[in-house]
Coordinates of C-alpha atoms in Angstrom, one line a residue:
M102 CA 21.3 14.6 13.2
V103 CA 22.8 11.2 12.6
S104 CA 23.4 8.8 15.5
A105 CA 23.8 5.1 16.3
T106 CA 20.4 4.8 17.8
V107 CA 16.9 6.0 16.9
G108 CA 15.9 9.2 18.7
R109 CA 12.9 8.5 21.1
G110 CA 12.4 11.8 22.9
A111 CA 12.4 14.2 19.9
V112 CA 10.0 17.1 20.1
L113 CA 8.3 18.7 17.1
G114 CA 10.9 19.9 14.7
A115 CA 13.6 17.4 15.6
V116 CA 14.8 14.8 13.2
A117 CA 16.3 11.4 14.2
L118 CA 18.3 9.2 11.8
S119 CA 20.0 5.9 12.5
L120 CA 22.2 3.4 10.8
L121 CA 21.9 0.0 12.3
A122 CA 23.1 -3.5 11.3
L123 CA 20.2 -6.0 11.6
P124 CA 20.0 -9.7 10.9
A125 CA 18.1 -10.8 7.9
R126 CA 14.3 -11.3 8.4
A127 CA 12.7 -14.7 7.9
T128 CA 10.8 -15.2 4.6
A129 CA 8.0 -17.3 3.3
T130 CA 10.0 -19.6 1.1
E131 CA 13.5 -20.2 -0.2
P132 CA 14.4 -17.9 -3.2
D133 CA 13.8 -19.6 -6.6
A134 CA 15.1 -18.6 -10.0
R135 CA 14.3 -14.9 -9.1
A136 CA 17.7 -15.0 -7.4
A137 CA 19.2 -14.8 -10.9
V138 CA 17.9 -11.2 -11.4
P139 CA 21.0 -9.0 -11.8
R140 CA 21.6 -6.9 -8.7
V141 CA 22.0 -3.2 -9.7
A142 CA 24.6 -1.4 -7.6
L143 CA 22.7 1.5 -6.0
P144 CA 24.4 4.6 -4.5
A145 CA 24.4 4.9 -0.7
P146 CA 21.1 6.4 0.5
D147 CA 21.1 10.2 1.0
T148 CA 20.3 10.4 4.7
A149 CA 20.2 14.2 4.6
G150 CA 17.8 14.1 1.6
L151 CA 15.6 11.7 3.5
A152 CA 15.5 14.0 6.5
A153 CA 14.7 16.9 4.2
A154 CA 11.8 15.1 2.6
L155 CA 10.2 14.5 6.0
R156 CA 10.9 18.0 7.1
S157 CA 9.2 19.3 4.0
A158 CA 6.2 17.0 4.6
V159 CA 5.8 18.5 8.1
D160 CA 6.3 22.0 7.0
R161 CA 3.5 21.5 4.4
G162 CA 0.9 20.4 6.9
A163 CA 1.6 16.8 8.2
P164 CA 1.8 16.6 12.0
G165 CA 4.5 14.0 11.6
A166 CA 6.4 11.8 9.1
L167 CA 8.6 8.7 9.3
A168 CA 10.8 6.7 6.9
R169 CA 12.8 3.5 7.0
I170 CA 15.3 2.1 4.5
D171 CA 16.3 -1.5 4.7
D172 CA 19.4 -2.2 2.6
Q173 CA 21.0 -5.7 2.9
G174 CA 21.4 -5.7 6.6
R175 CA 21.7 -1.9 7.2
T176 CA 18.7 0.1 8.3
Y177 CA 18.3 3.9 8.0
E178 CA 15.4 5.4 10.0
A179 CA 14.2 9.0 10.0
T180 CA 11.4 10.8 11.8
R181 CA 10.1 14.3 12.2
G182 CA 7.2 15.8 14.1
V183 CA 4.5 14.1 16.2
A184 CA 2.4 11.0 16.2
D185 CA -0.4 12.5 18.4
L186 CA -1.3 16.2 18.4
S187 CA -3.2 16.0 21.7
T188 CA -0.2 14.6 23.7
G189 CA 2.7 15.9 21.5
R190 CA 4.3 12.4 21.5
A191 CA 7.1 12.3 18.9
I192 CA 6.5 10.0 16.0
S193 CA 8.6 6.9 15.9
A194 CA 9.8 4.8 13.0
D195 CA 8.3 1.8 14.8
D196 CA 4.8 3.3 14.9
R197 CA 2.0 1.4 13.2
F198 CA -0.3 3.1 10.7
R199 CA -3.0 2.4 8.1
V200 CA -1.4 1.6 4.8
G201 CA -4.4 2.3 2.5
S202 CA -3.9 1.1 -1.1
V203 CA -0.7 -0.7 -0.3
T204 CA -3.3 -3.4 0.7
K205 CA -3.9 -4.0 -3.0
T206 CA -0.5 -5.7 -3.4
F207 CA -1.4 -8.1 -0.6
S208 CA -4.7 -8.9 -2.3
A209 CA -3.1 -9.4 -5.7
I210 CA -0.5 -11.8 -4.2
V211 CA -3.1 -14.0 -2.7
L212 CA -4.9 -14.3 -6.1
L213 CA -1.7 -14.9 -7.9
Q214 CA -0.8 -17.7 -5.4
L215 CA -4.3 -19.2 -6.1
A216 CA -3.5 -19.1 -9.8
D217 CA -0.2 -21.0 -9.1
E218 CA -2.4 -23.5 -7.3
Q219 CA -4.6 -23.8 -10.4
R220 CA -7.6 -22.6 -8.5
L221 CA -7.9 -19.5 -10.6
A222 CA -7.3 -18.5 -14.2
L223 CA -6.2 -14.9 -14.6
D224 CA -7.8 -14.5 -18.1
A225 CA -11.1 -16.1 -17.0
P226 CA -14.2 -13.9 -16.5
V227 CA -14.8 -12.8 -13.0
N228 CA -18.4 -14.1 -13.4
R229 CA -17.1 -17.6 -13.8
Y230 CA -16.2 -17.5 -10.1
L231 CA -18.8 -15.0 -8.9
P232 CA -21.8 -15.6 -11.1
K233 CA -23.8 -12.6 -12.2
L234 CA -21.8 -10.2 -10.1
L235 CA -20.8 -8.0 -13.0
P236 CA -22.9 -6.8 -15.9
D237 CA -20.2 -7.9 -18.5
D238 CA -18.8 -11.4 -18.9
R239 CA -15.8 -10.0 -20.7
I240 CA -14.3 -8.5 -17.5
T241 CA -11.5 -10.8 -16.4
V242 CA -9.5 -11.3 -13.2
R243 CA -6.4 -9.9 -14.9
Q244 CA -8.3 -6.7 -15.9
V245 CA -9.5 -6.3 -12.3
L246 CA -6.0 -6.6 -10.9
S247 CA -4.6 -4.2 -13.5
H248 CA -7.4 -1.6 -13.2
R249 CA -8.5 -2.2 -16.8
S250 CA -12.0 -3.5 -16.0
G251 CA -13.8 -0.2 -16.6
L252 CA -15.6 -0.5 -13.2
Y253 CA -16.5 2.9 -11.8
D254 CA -14.7 3.9 -8.6
Y255 CA -17.5 4.3 -6.0
T256 CA -15.2 6.2 -3.7
D257 CA -15.3 9.2 -6.1
D258 CA -18.9 9.7 -4.9
L259 CA -18.4 8.7 -1.2
F260 CA -15.7 11.2 -0.7
A261 CA -16.7 14.1 -3.0
D262 CA -16.5 16.1 0.2
S263 CA -13.7 14.4 2.1
V264 CA -14.7 15.3 5.7
S265 CA -18.5 14.9 5.6
G266 CA -18.0 11.8 3.4
F267 CA -15.7 10.3 5.8
E268 CA -17.8 11.0 8.9
A269 CA -20.8 9.3 7.1
V270 CA -18.9 6.0 6.8
R271 CA -16.4 6.2 9.7
N272 CA -18.3 3.6 11.7
K273 CA -20.3 2.0 8.9
V274 CA -19.9 -1.7 7.9
F275 CA -20.4 -2.5 4.3
T276 CA -20.7 -5.9 2.6
Y277 CA -18.6 -6.4 -0.6
R278 CA -21.7 -6.6 -2.6
Q279 CA -23.0 -3.3 -1.3
L280 CA -19.7 -1.6 -2.5
V281 CA -19.9 -3.2 -5.9
A282 CA -23.6 -2.1 -6.2
L283 CA -22.5 1.5 -5.5
S284 CA -20.1 1.2 -8.5
L285 CA -22.7 -0.4 -10.8
K286 CA -25.0 2.6 -10.3
K287 CA -22.7 4.5 -12.6
P288 CA -21.6 3.9 -16.2
R289 CA -18.4 2.1 -16.7
T290 CA -15.3 4.2 -17.5
N291 CA -14.3 2.1 -20.5
E292 CA -14.8 -1.2 -22.3
P293 CA -13.1 -4.2 -20.6
G294 CA -9.3 -4.1 -21.3
A295 CA -9.5 -0.9 -23.3
A296 CA -7.8 1.5 -20.8
Y297 CA -6.3 1.9 -17.4
S298 CA -8.7 3.6 -14.9
Y299 CA -7.8 3.3 -11.2
S300 CA -10.8 2.0 -9.2
N301 CA -11.1 0.7 -5.7
T302 CA -14.0 -1.4 -7.0
N303 CA -11.5 -3.7 -8.7
F304 CA -9.9 -4.7 -5.4
V305 CA -13.2 -5.1 -3.7
V306 CA -13.9 -7.7 -6.4
A307 CA -10.5 -9.2 -5.7
G308 CA -11.5 -9.7 -2.0
M309 CA -14.7 -11.4 -3.1
L310 CA -12.7 -13.7 -5.3
I311 CA -10.3 -14.6 -2.5
E312 CA -13.2 -15.5 -0.1
K313 CA -15.2 -17.4 -2.7
L314 CA -12.2 -19.5 -3.9
T315 CA -10.8 -20.3 -0.5
G316 CA -13.9 -20.4 1.7
H317 CA -12.0 -18.2 4.1
S318 CA -12.0 -14.5 5.0
V319 CA -9.4 -12.3 3.4
R320 CA -8.0 -11.8 6.9
T321 CA -7.3 -15.5 7.2
E322 CA -5.7 -15.7 3.8
Y323 CA -3.5 -12.6 4.5
E324 CA -2.4 -14.1 7.8
D325 CA -1.7 -17.6 6.5
R326 CA -0.1 -16.7 3.2
I327 CA 1.8 -13.5 4.0
F328 CA 1.7 -12.2 7.6
R329 CA 2.8 -15.3 9.4
P330 CA 5.3 -16.7 6.9
L331 CA 7.1 -13.4 6.7
H332 CA 6.9 -12.8 10.5
L333 CA 5.1 -9.4 10.0
R334 CA 4.6 -8.6 13.7
D335 CA 3.1 -5.2 13.1
T336 CA 0.7 -6.1 10.3
F337 CA -3.0 -6.7 10.8
Y338 CA -6.4 -6.8 9.1
V339 CA -8.9 -5.9 11.8
H340 CA -12.0 -5.0 9.8
P341 CA -14.6 -4.2 11.0
E342 CA -12.9 -3.2 14.2
T343 CA -12.0 0.5 14.4
G344 CA -8.8 0.6 16.4
I345 CA -5.1 0.1 15.6
P346 CA -3.4 -2.5 17.9
G347 CA -0.3 -1.5 19.9
R348 CA 1.7 1.6 19.4
Y349 CA 0.6 3.7 16.4
A350 CA 0.6 7.2 14.9
R351 CA -2.8 8.9 14.9
G352 CA -4.0 9.9 11.5
Y353 CA -5.3 13.4 10.6
L354 CA -7.6 14.2 7.7
T355 CA -7.0 17.6 6.0
P356 CA -10.3 19.6 6.1
D357 CA -12.2 20.6 3.0
R358 CA -12.1 24.3 4.0
A359 CA -8.8 26.0 4.4
G360 CA -8.2 27.2 8.0
D361 CA -10.4 24.5 9.6
P362 CA -8.6 22.2 12.0
L363 CA -7.3 18.7 11.0
V364 CA -9.8 15.9 11.7
D365 CA -8.6 13.0 13.8
A366 CA -9.5 10.0 11.5
T367 CA -7.6 7.3 13.4
E368 CA -10.6 5.3 14.6
Q369 CA -12.6 4.0 11.6
T370 CA -13.8 0.7 10.2
V371 CA -12.2 1.3 6.7
S372 CA -15.1 -0.8 5.6
W373 CA -15.5 1.4 2.5
A374 CA -12.2 -0.1 1.3
Q375 CA -11.6 -3.6 2.9
S376 CA -9.4 -5.7 0.6
A377 CA -8.7 -2.5 -1.4
G378 CA -7.2 -0.6 1.6
A379 CA -7.8 -1.7 5.2
I380 CA -4.4 -3.3 6.2
I381 CA -2.5 -1.9 9.2
S382 CA 1.3 -2.2 9.2
S383 CA 4.7 -0.5 10.0
A384 CA 7.6 0.7 8.0
R385 CA 9.7 -2.3 9.0
D386 CA 7.0 -4.8 8.0
L387 CA 6.3 -3.1 4.6
D388 CA 10.1 -3.1 3.8
T389 CA 10.2 -6.8 4.7
F390 CA 7.1 -7.5 2.6
Y391 CA 8.2 -5.8 -0.6
S392 CA 11.8 -7.1 -0.3
A393 CA 10.3 -10.6 0.0
L394 CA 8.0 -10.1 -3.0
L395 CA 10.6 -8.6 -5.3
G396 CA 13.1 -11.2 -4.1
G397 CA 10.9 -14.0 -5.3
R398 CA 9.8 -15.4 -2.0
L399 CA 6.0 -15.0 -2.3
L400 CA 5.3 -16.0 -5.9
S401 CA 6.8 -18.3 -8.5
T402 CA 9.0 -16.6 -11.1
A403 CA 6.3 -16.9 -13.7
R404 CA 3.6 -15.3 -11.6
L405 CA 5.9 -12.5 -10.5
E406 CA 6.7 -11.8 -14.1
E407 CA 3.0 -11.5 -14.8
M408 CA 2.6 -9.1 -11.8
E409 CA 5.4 -7.0 -13.3
H410 CA 3.8 -6.8 -16.8
F411 CA 3.4 -3.0 -16.6
T412 CA 1.4 -0.5 -18.5
R413 CA 2.5 3.2 -18.6
V414 CA -0.2 5.2 -16.7
G415 CA 1.7 8.5 -16.1
T416 CA 5.0 10.3 -16.9
T417 CA 6.9 8.4 -14.2
T418 CA 4.4 5.6 -13.2
S419 CA 3.4 2.2 -14.7
Y420 CA 0.9 -0.3 -13.3
G421 CA 1.1 -4.1 -13.3
L422 CA -1.1 -6.5 -11.2
G423 CA -1.6 -4.7 -7.9
L424 CA 2.0 -3.3 -8.2
R425 CA 3.3 0.1 -9.3
R426 CA 6.6 0.8 -11.0
R427 CA 8.0 4.3 -10.5
D428 CA 10.8 5.7 -12.6
L429 CA 13.1 8.0 -10.6
P430 CA 15.0 11.0 -12.0
C431 CA 18.4 9.1 -11.7
G432 CA 17.2 6.4 -14.0
V433 CA 16.4 3.8 -11.3
S434 CA 13.0 2.1 -11.3
V435 CA 11.4 1.0 -8.0
Y436 CA 8.4 -1.3 -7.4
G437 CA 5.7 -1.1 -4.8
H438 CA 2.6 0.9 -4.1
T439 CA 1.3 4.1 -2.7
G440 CA -1.4 4.3 -0.1
V441 CA -3.9 6.9 1.0
V442 CA -6.5 6.4 3.6
Q443 CA -8.1 9.1 5.8
G444 CA -5.3 10.3 8.0
Y445 CA -2.3 8.6 6.4
S446 CA -0.2 8.8 3.2
T447 CA 2.3 6.1 2.4
Y448 CA 5.0 5.3 -0.1
A449 CA 6.3 1.7 0.0
F450 CA 8.8 0.6 -2.7
A451 CA 11.8 -1.7 -3.3
S452 CA 14.5 -2.1 -5.9
K453 CA 14.0 -4.6 -8.7
D454 CA 15.8 -7.4 -6.8
G455 CA 14.3 -6.5 -3.4
A456 CA 17.7 -5.8 -1.9
R457 CA 16.8 -2.2 -0.9
S458 CA 13.4 -1.1 0.3
L459 CA 11.8 2.1 1.6
T460 CA 8.7 2.9 3.4
A461 CA 7.8 6.6 4.1
M462 CA 4.6 7.7 5.8
A463 CA 3.0 11.1 6.8
D464 CA 0.2 11.1 9.3
T465 CA -2.2 13.2 7.2
S466 CA -4.1 12.7 4.0
D467 CA -5.8 14.8 1.3
N468 CA -2.8 17.1 1.1
G469 CA -1.1 17.0 -2.3
K470 CA 1.9 19.1 -1.1
V471 CA 2.6 16.6 1.7
A472 CA 2.3 13.7 -0.7
D473 CA 4.7 15.4 -3.1
A474 CA 7.2 16.0 -0.3
L475 CA 7.0 12.5 0.9
G476 CA 7.6 11.1 -2.6
R477 CA 11.0 12.8 -2.6
A478 CA 12.1 10.2 0.0
L479 CA 12.2 7.7 -2.9
D480 CA 14.9 9.8 -4.6
A481 CA 17.0 10.0 -1.4
A482 CA 16.6 6.2 -0.7
F483 CA 17.4 4.9 -4.2
C484 CA 19.3 7.6 -6.1
G485 CA 21.4 8.9 -3.2
K486 CA 22.9 12.3 -3.7
A487 CA 22.5 11.8 -7.5
G488 CA 18.8 12.3 -6.9
K489 CA 19.4 16.0 -6.0
A490 CA 21.6 16.5 -9.0
A491 CA 18.9 15.0 -11.3
K492 CA 16.3 17.3 -9.9
G493 CA 18.5 20.3 -10.7

């Protein structure tokens, strides 16, 4: 169904799509030389394909799914299913949710801004700023931001069993040093700089660096450097509080044993992640955020180029400094991050110039089939109908 307004009263199984003309959002700074990046003409978004991706996510186990495309003043929104299983309230494209590892891009930006302010050297050892934190003085800030430090991911142990692991930490409050200590109990995965190995430990260290170098909490730095300048009205860092402010989609954790009911994971401290994954946001705000980043409004041209120095880590994915590049079947590459936190799975990406952005979210986690279905929203958003042809 395509209409001029977003559907508000849809029941489970209904899809709402809208195309609206919206004014440009305010940004942190005026564009710099990044404005010279050639704009690639993208085909029109495939709204039917976007709806199909969300329908598939719900069919595969998500209570609800939403997506929003922002494209140079035009906005496409799609929803399917429910935000709350107990009430049956239909999910809305305006709902807030936990963004998981999308938080890593925010943390990387703060450190890159500090590098621009000459308060941080990316190739300096972490231990220069946090003495004796790590067992190896060769581990640099750049290696932490690119997941090439070799630091073991402590979450592999915390959530070996997803439900019992989650319930054990749902209301727990960790210090950063406690989380790093969990990592250091295990051998490192590789020598510093030798290989990519994704680890939440890296961005816990990033949070420690932010707080040490600024004397402020990560919350204050996120707010002062990103949230407020970009007018992100739905974006919060509330740790260690357990609730989501305002109107939100509840999040449901997939059980470890097939046939068991979904676990409502909405209320939690997310203290096990903090600067690696505890931000709350909305599709509108994440679109604004990545458009601003890729459009050159959050970092100098030189720092953004460093952020975009990618290493191939999969057949379709490369990783820079807190930023992913994903190569789509139609030949278009998009830039952003994925995020998984108990109850929520998110894709948030933008085109190279930031002119088009997509955020898609399903209100469940630990379900690979749902994540795969949600990922197809990228093809619909950036490849148009050509995405279908490329997939055969």
